[in-house]
Amino acid sequence: MPAPRRTPRRHSPRLEPFKKTIDQWLLEDLDAPPKQRHTVKRIMTRLQQELGADIAYTTVWDYVSRRRQEIAEAAGAAPSAGFVIRHNQPGMDAEVDFGEAWVDLAGERTKCFVFAVRLAYSGKAVHRITASCGQEAFLEGHVHAFRTLGGVPGGQIRYDNLSPAVSRVIRKSRSREEHPRWSDFRQRFGITAFYCEPGLRGAHEKGGVEGQVGYWRRNYLTPVPRVDSLDELNARFAEFEQAEEARRIGMRIRTIGQDFAQEAPLLLPLPEEGFETGIAFTPRVDRYGMVAVRVCRYSVPVRFIGRTVHVMLRSSEVVVFHGRTEIARHPRLTTKGAERLVLDHFLEVLLAKPGALAGSEALDQARREGTFTPAHEAFWSAAKQGLGESEGTKALVHVLLLHRHLQHRDMVAGIRAALAIGVCTADMVALEARKAAESEGRSPTVTATTPLSEPVRPPDLQLRSLTERRAARLPADQRPLPALDRWDQLLHHPRREAP
């Protein structure tokens, strides 16, 4: 057999004096941002302008394409050629990631974010879709995942260098400067964080959840889901996750659910005290009765105009407090510059300015949401016809004020009954609304102040008096009942007369 043919290595005398300079530029590129590194064209331009070189483009391209890879491998920055299978122990490791998804939300195509937590051993994953990928959604996703799984992984949880968790990446090391709230959250739940390397190499270090987000998007978010709210889509996610437990990953013998049943008892318990995942703001209420939060505006009762309030921004809602009292609650807006107004917040002003109701944005939103019903429209028309434009509008505002104390469906029934009688007054509507509630055996009064556009929410906790709580903790009384026979003898003694 003939000897193998050797590949000739061509020498370029014109390039030889500039090779060390090119090597230095390529070495400096390892620390430069990826989008601001030297291209072959840029190297050619610098050689011509700074050093006066006269070299062919192909000559420089051949040298740079070979030396760039050699310099990266010598510095340990070149991607590895293979992968190492990681051994996962039950209840120990997990991976976290955010992914993008589009949703037709209330008829409008909206960009949302899917938060995913995946256990490395069983492959059990928990998902939550939110309107943002900020810190509030990041922390709330963890709380939801840990509650769904029933515990916290005892080993490492792998993360990207997400801004909600990492404030700064320490150069060329695994050390990170963490966000203070994320650090407090980790300590509360006992999380051991492992931060992957930036770029493509870091994605390989948590490939399980990277593939999980894509799998979830292809199988459960295609075609684009159409929902009225993200809560509705998150409820579907719970059903999808339950169905996923019957799936086998790759060539595994057991299903995800079977492996998770073995893993679940080994998770660490949840902390007894919760953690507020929302972000606090202290805006000032402007003269329009609005507060600005993250380039969106929300209404509050007009009596708080000019005051500083406390706002708790969560992933799906915005809650406004004055002191310790909740004064407003809104679903979180997703569009920059969007506004949400509740008609109930402006009723006191409309009593003084009834002409402003017809063209108000609050009334338009109430109509679109369906809280200002055709029954309200009919009452308004009848009141204006009988009392005049101004007084008829005031009568409607008085009716709207009744929504703070009576349930919405009772008020609609009361309005229809008042219209049938032909009396357009708030007193008659209130009387008929109470009759409608009592006919169904319900209490007509709403215990909590509820804005016109907000549904009546059942209480989250069942409150008990302090005396009942103390009595429940006392041991059973084992003492015998007292004997009253001797006291009965006193009844038979004659009463002595006074001298």
mmCIF file of C-alpha atoms in Angstrom, residues 1 27 52 110 114 132 143-144 150 154 163 185 192 235 271 285 293 324 375 377 384 403 438 440 452 455 471 485:
data_model
loop_
_atom_site.group_PDB
_atom_site.id
_atom_site.type_symbol
_atom_site.label_atom_id
_atom_site.label_comp_id
_atom_site.label_asym_id
_atom_site.label_seq_id
_atom_site.Cartn_x
_atom_site.Cartn_y
_atom_site.Cartn_z
ATOM 1 C CA MET A 1 0.000 0.000 0.000
ATOM 2 C CA LEU A 27 -7.218 35.953 22.734
ATOM 3 C CA GLY A 52 -0.373 48.920 6.623
ATOM 4 C CA THR A 110 -50.275 38.391 24.274
ATOM 5 C CA VAL A 114 -43.886 29.750 31.196
ATOM 6 C CA SER A 132 -44.139 38.689 33.164
ATOM 7 C CA VAL A 143 -44.018 28.620 45.795
ATOM 8 C CA HIS A 144 -46.579 27.082 43.422
ATOM 9 C CA GLY A 150 -45.339 18.653 48.377
ATOM 10 C CA GLY A 154 -32.849 18.554 49.130
ATOM 11 C CA SER A 163 -31.873 38.868 36.782
ATOM 12 C CA PHE A 185 -36.327 33.381 49.809
ATOM 13 C CA THR A 192 -29.237 25.236 47.425
ATOM 14 C CA ALA A 235 -56.048 25.356 35.730
ATOM 15 C CA PRO A 271 -41.553 26.047 55.848
ATOM 16 C CA VAL A 285 -52.542 58.844 43.922
ATOM 17 C CA VAL A 293 -47.204 50.750 38.593
ATOM 18 C CA ARG A 324 -53.423 48.025 56.611
ATOM 19 C CA ALA A 375 -80.847 46.493 33.401
ATOM 20 C CA GLU A 377 -79.023 50.980 31.066
ATOM 21 C CA LYS A 384 -83.551 60.505 32.886
ATOM 22 C CA HIS A 403 -73.581 47.540 45.030
ATOM 23 C CA GLU A 438 -84.709 36.690 51.164
ATOM 24 C CA GLU A 440 -83.851 32.413 48.167
ATOM 25 C CA LEU A 452 -68.853 47.213 41.106
ATOM 26 C CA PRO A 455 -67.011 39.546 41.767
ATOM 27 C CA ALA A 471 -61.532 26.743 74.576
ATOM 28 C CA ASP A 485 -79.303 19.273 97.794
#
